[in-house]
mmCIF file with all atom_site columns, C-alpha atoms in Angstrom:
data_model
loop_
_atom_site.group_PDB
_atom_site.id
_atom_site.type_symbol
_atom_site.label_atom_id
_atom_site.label_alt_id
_atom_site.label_comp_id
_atom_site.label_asym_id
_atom_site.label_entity_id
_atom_site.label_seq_id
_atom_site.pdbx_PDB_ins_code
_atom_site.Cartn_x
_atom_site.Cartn_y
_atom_site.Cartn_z
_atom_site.occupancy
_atom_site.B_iso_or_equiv
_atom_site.pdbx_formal_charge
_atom_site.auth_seq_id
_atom_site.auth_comp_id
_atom_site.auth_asym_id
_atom_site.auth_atom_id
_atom_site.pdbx_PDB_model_num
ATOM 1   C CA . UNK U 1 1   ? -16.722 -14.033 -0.402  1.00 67.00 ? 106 UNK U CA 1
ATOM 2   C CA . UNK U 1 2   ? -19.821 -12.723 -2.192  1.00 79.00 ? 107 UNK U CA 1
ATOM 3   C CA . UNK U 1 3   ? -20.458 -16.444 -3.543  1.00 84.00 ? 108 UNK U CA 1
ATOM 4   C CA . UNK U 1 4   ? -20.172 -17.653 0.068   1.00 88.00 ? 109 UNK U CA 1
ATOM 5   C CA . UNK U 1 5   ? -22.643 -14.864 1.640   1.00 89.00 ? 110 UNK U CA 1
ATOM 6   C CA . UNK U 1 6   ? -25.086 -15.084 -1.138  1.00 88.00 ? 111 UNK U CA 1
ATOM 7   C CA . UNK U 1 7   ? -25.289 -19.254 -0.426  1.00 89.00 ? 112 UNK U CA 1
ATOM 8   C CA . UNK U 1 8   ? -24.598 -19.113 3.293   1.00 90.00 ? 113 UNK U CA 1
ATOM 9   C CA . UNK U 1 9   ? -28.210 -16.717 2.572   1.00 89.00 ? 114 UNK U CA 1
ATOM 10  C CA . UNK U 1 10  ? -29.751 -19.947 0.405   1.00 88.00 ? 115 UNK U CA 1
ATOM 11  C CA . UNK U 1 11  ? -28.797 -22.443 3.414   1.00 87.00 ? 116 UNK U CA 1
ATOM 12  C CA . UNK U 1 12  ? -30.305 -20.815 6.008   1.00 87.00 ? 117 UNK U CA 1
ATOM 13  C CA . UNK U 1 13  ? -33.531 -20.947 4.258   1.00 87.00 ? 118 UNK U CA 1
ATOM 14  C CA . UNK U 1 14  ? -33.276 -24.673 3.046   1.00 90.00 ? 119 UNK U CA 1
ATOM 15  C CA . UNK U 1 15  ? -35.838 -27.463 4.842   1.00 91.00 ? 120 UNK U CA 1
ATOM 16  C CA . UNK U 1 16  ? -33.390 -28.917 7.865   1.00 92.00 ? 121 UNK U CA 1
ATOM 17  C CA . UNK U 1 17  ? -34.295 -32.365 9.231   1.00 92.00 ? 122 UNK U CA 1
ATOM 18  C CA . UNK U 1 18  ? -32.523 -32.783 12.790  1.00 94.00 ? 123 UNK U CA 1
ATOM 19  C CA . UNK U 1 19  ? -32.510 -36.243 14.797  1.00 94.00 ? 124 UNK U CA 1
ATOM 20  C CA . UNK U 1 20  ? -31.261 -36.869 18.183  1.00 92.00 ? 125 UNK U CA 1
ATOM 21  C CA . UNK U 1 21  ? -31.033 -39.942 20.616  1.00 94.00 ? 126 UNK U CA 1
ATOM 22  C CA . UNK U 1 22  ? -30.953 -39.655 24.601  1.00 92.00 ? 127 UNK U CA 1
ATOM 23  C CA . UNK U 1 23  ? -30.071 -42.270 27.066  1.00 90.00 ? 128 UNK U CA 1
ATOM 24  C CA . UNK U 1 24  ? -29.534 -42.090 31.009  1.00 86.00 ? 129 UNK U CA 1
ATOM 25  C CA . UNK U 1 25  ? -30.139 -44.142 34.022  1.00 80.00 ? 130 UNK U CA 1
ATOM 26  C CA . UNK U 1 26  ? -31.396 -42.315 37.296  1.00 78.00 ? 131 UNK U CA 1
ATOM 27  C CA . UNK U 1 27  ? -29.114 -43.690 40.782  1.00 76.00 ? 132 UNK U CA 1
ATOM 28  C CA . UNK U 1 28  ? -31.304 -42.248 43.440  1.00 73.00 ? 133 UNK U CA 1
ATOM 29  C CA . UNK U 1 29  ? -33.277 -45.400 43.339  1.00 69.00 ? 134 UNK U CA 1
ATOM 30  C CA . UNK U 1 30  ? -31.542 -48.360 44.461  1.00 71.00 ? 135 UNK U CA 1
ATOM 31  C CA . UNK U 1 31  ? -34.542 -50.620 44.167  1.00 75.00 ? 136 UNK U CA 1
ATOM 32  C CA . UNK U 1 32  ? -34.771 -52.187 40.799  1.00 76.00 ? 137 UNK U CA 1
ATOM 33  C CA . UNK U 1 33  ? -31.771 -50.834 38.938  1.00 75.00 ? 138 UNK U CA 1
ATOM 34  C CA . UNK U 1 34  ? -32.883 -52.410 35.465  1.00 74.00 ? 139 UNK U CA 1
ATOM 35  C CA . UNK U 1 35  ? -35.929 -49.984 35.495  1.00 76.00 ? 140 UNK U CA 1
ATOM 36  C CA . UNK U 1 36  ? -33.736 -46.409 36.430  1.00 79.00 ? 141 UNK U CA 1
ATOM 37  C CA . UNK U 1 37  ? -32.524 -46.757 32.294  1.00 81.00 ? 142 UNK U CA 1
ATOM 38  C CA . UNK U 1 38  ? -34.439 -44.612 29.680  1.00 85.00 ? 143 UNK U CA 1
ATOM 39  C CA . UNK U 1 39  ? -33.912 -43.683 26.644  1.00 88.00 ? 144 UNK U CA 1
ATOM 40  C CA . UNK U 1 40  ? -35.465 -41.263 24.139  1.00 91.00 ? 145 UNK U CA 1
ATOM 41  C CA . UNK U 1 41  ? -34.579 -40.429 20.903  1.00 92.00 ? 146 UNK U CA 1
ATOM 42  C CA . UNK U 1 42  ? -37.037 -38.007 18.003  1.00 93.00 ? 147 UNK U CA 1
ATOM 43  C CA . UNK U 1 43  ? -36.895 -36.437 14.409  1.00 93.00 ? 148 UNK U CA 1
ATOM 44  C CA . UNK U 1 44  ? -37.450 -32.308 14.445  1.00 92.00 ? 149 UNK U CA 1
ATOM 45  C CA . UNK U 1 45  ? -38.085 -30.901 10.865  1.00 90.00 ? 150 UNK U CA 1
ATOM 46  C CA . UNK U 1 46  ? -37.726 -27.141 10.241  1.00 89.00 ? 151 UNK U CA 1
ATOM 47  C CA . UNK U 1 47  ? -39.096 -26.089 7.131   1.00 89.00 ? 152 UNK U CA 1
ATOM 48  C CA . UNK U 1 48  ? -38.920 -22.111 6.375   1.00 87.00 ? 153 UNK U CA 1
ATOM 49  C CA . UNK U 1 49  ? -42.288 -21.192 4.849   1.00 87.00 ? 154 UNK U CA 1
ATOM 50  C CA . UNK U 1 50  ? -42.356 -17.155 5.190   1.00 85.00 ? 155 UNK U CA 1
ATOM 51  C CA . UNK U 1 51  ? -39.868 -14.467 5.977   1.00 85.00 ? 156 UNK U CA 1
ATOM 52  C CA . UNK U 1 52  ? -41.618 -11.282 5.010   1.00 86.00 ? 157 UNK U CA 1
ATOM 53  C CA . UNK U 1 53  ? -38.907 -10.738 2.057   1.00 89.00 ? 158 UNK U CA 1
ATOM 54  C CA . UNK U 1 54  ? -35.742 -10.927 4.186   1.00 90.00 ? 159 UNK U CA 1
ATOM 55  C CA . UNK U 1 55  ? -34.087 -13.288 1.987   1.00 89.00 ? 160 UNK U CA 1
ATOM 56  C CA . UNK U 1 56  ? -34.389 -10.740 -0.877  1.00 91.00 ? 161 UNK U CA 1
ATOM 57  C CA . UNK U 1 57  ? -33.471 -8.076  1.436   1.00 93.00 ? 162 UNK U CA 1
ATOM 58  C CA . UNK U 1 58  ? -30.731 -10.051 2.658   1.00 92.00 ? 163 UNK U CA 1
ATOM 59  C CA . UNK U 1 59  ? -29.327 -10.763 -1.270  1.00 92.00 ? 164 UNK U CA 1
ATOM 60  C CA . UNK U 1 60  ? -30.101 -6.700  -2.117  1.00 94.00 ? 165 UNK U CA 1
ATOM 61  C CA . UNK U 1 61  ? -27.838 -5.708  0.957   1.00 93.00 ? 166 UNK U CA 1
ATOM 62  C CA . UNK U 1 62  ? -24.960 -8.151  -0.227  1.00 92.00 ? 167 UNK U CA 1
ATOM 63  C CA . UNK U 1 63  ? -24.941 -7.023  -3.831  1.00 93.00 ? 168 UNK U CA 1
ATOM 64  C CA . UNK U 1 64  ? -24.921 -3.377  -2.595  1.00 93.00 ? 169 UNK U CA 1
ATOM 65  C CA . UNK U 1 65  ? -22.237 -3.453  -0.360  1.00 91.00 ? 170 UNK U CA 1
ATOM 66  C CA . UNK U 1 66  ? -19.823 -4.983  -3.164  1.00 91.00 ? 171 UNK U CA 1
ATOM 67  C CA . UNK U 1 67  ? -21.025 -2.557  -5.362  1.00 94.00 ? 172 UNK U CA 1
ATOM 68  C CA . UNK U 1 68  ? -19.769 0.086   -2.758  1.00 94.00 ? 173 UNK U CA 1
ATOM 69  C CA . UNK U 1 69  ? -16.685 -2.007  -2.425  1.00 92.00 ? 174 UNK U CA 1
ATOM 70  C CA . UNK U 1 70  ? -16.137 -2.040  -6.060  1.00 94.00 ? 175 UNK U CA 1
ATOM 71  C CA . UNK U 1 71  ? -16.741 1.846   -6.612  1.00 96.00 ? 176 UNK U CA 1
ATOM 72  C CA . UNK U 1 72  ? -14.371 2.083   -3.600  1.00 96.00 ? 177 UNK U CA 1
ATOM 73  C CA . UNK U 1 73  ? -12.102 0.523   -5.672  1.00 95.00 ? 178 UNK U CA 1
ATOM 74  C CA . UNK U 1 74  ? -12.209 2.379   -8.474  1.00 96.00 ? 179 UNK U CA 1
ATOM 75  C CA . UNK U 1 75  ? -12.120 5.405   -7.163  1.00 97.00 ? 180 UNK U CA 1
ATOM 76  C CA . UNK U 1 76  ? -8.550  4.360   -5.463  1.00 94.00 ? 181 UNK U CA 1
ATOM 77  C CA . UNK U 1 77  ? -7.502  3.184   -8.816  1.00 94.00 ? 182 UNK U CA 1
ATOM 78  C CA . UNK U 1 78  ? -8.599  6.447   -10.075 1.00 95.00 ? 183 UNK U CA 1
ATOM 79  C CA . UNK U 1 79  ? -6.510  8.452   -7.413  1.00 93.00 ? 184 UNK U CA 1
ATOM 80  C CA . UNK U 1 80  ? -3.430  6.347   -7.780  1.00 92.00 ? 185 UNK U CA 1
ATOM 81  C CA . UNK U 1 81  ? -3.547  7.036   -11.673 1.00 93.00 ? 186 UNK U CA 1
ATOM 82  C CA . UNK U 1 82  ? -3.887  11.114  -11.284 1.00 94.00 ? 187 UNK U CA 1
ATOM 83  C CA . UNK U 1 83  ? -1.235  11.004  -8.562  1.00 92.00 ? 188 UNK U CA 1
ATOM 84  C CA . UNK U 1 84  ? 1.370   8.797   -10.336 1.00 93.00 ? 189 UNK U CA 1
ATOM 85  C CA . UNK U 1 85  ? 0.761   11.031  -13.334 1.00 94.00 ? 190 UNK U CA 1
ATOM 86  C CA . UNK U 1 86  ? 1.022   14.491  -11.521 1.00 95.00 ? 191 UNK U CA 1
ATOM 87  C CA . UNK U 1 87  ? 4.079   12.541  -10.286 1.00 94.00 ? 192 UNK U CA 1
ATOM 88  C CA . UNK U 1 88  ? 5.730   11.902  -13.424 1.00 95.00 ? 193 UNK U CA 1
ATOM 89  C CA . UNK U 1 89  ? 4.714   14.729  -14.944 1.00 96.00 ? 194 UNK U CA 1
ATOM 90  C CA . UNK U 1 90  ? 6.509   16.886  -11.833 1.00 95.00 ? 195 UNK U CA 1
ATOM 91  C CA . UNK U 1 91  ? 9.245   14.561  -12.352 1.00 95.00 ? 196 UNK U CA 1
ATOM 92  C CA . UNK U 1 92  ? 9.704   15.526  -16.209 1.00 96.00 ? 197 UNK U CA 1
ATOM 93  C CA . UNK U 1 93  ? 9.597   19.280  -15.082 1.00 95.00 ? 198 UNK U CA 1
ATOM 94  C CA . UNK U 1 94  ? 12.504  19.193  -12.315 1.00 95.00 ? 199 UNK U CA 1
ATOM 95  C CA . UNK U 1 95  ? 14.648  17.093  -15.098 1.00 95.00 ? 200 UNK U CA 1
ATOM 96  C CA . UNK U 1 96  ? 14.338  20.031  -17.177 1.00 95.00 ? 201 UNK U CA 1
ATOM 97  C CA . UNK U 1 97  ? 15.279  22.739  -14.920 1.00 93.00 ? 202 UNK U CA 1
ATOM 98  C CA . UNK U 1 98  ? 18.420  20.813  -14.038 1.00 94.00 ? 203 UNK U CA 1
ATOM 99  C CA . UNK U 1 99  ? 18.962  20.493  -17.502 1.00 94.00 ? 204 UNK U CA 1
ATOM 100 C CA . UNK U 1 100 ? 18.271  24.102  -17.955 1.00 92.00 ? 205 UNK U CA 1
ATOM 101 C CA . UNK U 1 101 ? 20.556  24.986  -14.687 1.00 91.00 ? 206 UNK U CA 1
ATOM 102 C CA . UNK U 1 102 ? 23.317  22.650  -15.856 1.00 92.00 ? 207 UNK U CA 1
ATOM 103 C CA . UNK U 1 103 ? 23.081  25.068  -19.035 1.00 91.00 ? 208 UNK U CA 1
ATOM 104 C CA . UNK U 1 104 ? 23.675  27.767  -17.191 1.00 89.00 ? 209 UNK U CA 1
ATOM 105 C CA . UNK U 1 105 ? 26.088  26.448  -14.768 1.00 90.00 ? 210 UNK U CA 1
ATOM 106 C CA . UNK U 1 106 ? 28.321  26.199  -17.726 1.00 90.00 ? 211 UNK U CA 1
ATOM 107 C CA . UNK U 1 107 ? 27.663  29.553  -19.474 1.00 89.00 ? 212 UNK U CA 1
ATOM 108 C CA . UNK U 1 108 ? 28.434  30.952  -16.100 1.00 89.00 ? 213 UNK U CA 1
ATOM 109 C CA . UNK U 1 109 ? 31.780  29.255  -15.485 1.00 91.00 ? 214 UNK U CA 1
ATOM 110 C CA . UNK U 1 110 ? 32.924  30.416  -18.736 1.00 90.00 ? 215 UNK U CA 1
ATOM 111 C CA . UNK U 1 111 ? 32.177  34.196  -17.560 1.00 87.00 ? 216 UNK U CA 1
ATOM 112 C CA . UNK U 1 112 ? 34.345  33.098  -14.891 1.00 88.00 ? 217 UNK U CA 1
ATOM 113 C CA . UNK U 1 113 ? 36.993  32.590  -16.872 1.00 88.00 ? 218 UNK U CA 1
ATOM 114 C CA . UNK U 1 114 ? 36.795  35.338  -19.193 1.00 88.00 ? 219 UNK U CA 1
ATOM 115 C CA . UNK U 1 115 ? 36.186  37.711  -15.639 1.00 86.00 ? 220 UNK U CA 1
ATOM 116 C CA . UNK U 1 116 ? 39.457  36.404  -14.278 1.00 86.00 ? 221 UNK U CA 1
ATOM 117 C CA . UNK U 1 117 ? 41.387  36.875  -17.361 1.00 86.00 ? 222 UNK U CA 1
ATOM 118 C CA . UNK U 1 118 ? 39.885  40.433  -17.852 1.00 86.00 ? 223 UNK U CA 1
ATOM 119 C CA . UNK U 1 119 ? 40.461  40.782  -13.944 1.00 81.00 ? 224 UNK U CA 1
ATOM 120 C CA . UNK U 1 120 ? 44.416  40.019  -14.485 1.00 83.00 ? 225 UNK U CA 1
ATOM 121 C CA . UNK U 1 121 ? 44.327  42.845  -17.346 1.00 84.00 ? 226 UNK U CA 1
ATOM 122 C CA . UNK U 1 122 ? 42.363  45.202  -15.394 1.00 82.00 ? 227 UNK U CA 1
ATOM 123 C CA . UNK U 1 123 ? 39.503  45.307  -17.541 1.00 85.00 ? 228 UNK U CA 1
ATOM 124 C CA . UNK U 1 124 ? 36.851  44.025  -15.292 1.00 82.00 ? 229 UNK U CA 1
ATOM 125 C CA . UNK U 1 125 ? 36.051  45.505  -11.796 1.00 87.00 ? 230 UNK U CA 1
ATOM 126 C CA . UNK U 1 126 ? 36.668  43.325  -9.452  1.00 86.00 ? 231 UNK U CA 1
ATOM 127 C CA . UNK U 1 127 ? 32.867  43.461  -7.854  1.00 88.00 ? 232 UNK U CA 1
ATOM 128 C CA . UNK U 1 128 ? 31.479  42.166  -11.609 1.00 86.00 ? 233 UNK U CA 1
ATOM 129 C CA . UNK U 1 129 ? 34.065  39.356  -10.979 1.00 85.00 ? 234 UNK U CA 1
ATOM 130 C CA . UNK U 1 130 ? 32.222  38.734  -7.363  1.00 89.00 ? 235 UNK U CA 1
ATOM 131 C CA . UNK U 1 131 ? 28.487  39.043  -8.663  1.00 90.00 ? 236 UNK U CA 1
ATOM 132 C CA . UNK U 1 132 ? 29.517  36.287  -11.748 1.00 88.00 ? 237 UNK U CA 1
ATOM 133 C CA . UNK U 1 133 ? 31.007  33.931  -8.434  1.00 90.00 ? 238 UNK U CA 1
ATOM 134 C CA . UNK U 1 134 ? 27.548  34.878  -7.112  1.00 92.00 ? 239 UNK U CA 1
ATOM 135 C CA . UNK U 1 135 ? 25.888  33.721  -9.894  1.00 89.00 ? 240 UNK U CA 1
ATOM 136 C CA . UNK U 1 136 ? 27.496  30.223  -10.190 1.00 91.00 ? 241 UNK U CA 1
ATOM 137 C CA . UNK U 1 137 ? 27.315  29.453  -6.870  1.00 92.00 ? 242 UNK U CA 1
ATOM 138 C CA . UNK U 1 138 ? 23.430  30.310  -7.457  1.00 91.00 ? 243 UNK U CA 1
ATOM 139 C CA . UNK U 1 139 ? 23.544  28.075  -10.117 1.00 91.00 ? 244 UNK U CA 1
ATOM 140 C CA . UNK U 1 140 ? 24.692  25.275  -7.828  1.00 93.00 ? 245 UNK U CA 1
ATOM 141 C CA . UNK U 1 141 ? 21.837  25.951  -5.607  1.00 94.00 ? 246 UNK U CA 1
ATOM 142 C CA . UNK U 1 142 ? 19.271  25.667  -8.252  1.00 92.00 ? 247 UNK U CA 1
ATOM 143 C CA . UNK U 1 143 ? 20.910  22.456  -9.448  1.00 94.00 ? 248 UNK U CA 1
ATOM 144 C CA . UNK U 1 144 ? 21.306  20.836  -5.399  1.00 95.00 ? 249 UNK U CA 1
ATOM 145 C CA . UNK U 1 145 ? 17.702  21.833  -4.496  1.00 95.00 ? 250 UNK U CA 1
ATOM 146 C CA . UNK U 1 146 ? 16.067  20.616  -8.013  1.00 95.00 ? 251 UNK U CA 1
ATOM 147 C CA . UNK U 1 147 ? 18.156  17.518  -7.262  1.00 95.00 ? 252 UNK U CA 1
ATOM 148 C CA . UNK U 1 148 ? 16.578  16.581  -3.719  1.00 96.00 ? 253 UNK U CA 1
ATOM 149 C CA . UNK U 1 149 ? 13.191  17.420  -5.131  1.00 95.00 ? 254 UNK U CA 1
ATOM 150 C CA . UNK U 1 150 ? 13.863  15.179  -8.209  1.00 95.00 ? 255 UNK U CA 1
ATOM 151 C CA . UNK U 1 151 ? 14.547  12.055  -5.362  1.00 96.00 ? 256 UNK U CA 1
ATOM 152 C CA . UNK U 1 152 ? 12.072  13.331  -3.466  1.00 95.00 ? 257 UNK U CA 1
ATOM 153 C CA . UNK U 1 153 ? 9.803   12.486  -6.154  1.00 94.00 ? 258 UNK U CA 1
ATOM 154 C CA . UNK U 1 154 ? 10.624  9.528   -7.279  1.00 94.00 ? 259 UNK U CA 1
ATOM 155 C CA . UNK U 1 155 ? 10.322  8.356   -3.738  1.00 93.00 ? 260 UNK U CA 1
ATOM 156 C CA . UNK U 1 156 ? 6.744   9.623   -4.141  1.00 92.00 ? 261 UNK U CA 1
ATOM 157 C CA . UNK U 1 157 ? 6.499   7.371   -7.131  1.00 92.00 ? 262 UNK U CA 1
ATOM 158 C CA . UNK U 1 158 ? 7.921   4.189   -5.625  1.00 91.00 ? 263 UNK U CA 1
ATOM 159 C CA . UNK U 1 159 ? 5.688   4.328   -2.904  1.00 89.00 ? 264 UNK U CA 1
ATOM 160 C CA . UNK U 1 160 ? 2.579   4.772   -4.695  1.00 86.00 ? 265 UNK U CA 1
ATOM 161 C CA . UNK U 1 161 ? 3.753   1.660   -7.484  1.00 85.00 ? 266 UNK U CA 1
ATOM 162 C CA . UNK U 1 162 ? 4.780   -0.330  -3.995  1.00 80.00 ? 267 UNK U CA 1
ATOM 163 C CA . UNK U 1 163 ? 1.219   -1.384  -4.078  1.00 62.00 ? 268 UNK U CA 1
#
């Protein structure tokens, strides 16, 4: 499109040679028909000779607005990079605390078990039993929530690469 502009600029200031032809016949006189034809017909030549520098303004004003477009553009291409990084990187951190909750998770069901083994002996209260039940089914929180933020993201991410 710049191309185009910049020599749509060039042809308006080019010499222009025009020619035209007219021909008519006049019927409000009835008297002598063959003389109510006429014709005409003439050359007009433009030829651009000063502007006062608007073709160089006009050129300037075309090169600066694609050099806005392009900064424009990479600025965008800037902003997609930081945000598809702080993407990923937020990505990389909820995979680890679900892998660090998943650790848990399991340390927590076997305190389960040992609790309701104890439990059956009479070794454990029954309210440390309740608070390790507590604890797991905190655990499975943790997990669920850093889940849906984990798809949440990646959503993020396959929007921004939907480009």
């Amino acid at each position: 499109m710049l191309q185009n502009e910049q020599a749509r600029i060039d042809f308006y200031y080019k010499p222009k040679l025009n020619a035209y032809v007219d021909a008519g016949y006049i019927s409000t006189f009835a008297y002598q028909p063959y003389k109510n034809f006429g014709t005409s017909f003439g050359l007009n030549l433009t030829v651009p000779i000063y502007d006062g520098g608007q073709r160089k303004m006009q050129h300037r004003k075309i090169n600066i607005a694609e050099q806005t477009r392009q900064n424009y553009r990479d600025f965008f291409q800037t902003q997609y990079n930081q945000q598809v990084a702080q993407l990923m990187q937020q990505l990389n951190s909820t995979q680890q605390l679900i892998n660090e909750s998943t650790a848990q998770l399991k340390y927590v069901e076997g305190l389960i078990q040992a609790n309701g083994k104890l439990l059956a002996t009479g070794d454990v209260r029954i309210a440390d039993f309740i608070i390790a039940i507590n604890n797991y089914l905190n655990a499975r929180n943790v997990i669920t929530q850093n889940t849906i933020n984990k798809l949440q993201i990646i959503t993020q991410i396959n929007y921004w690469n939907k480009r």
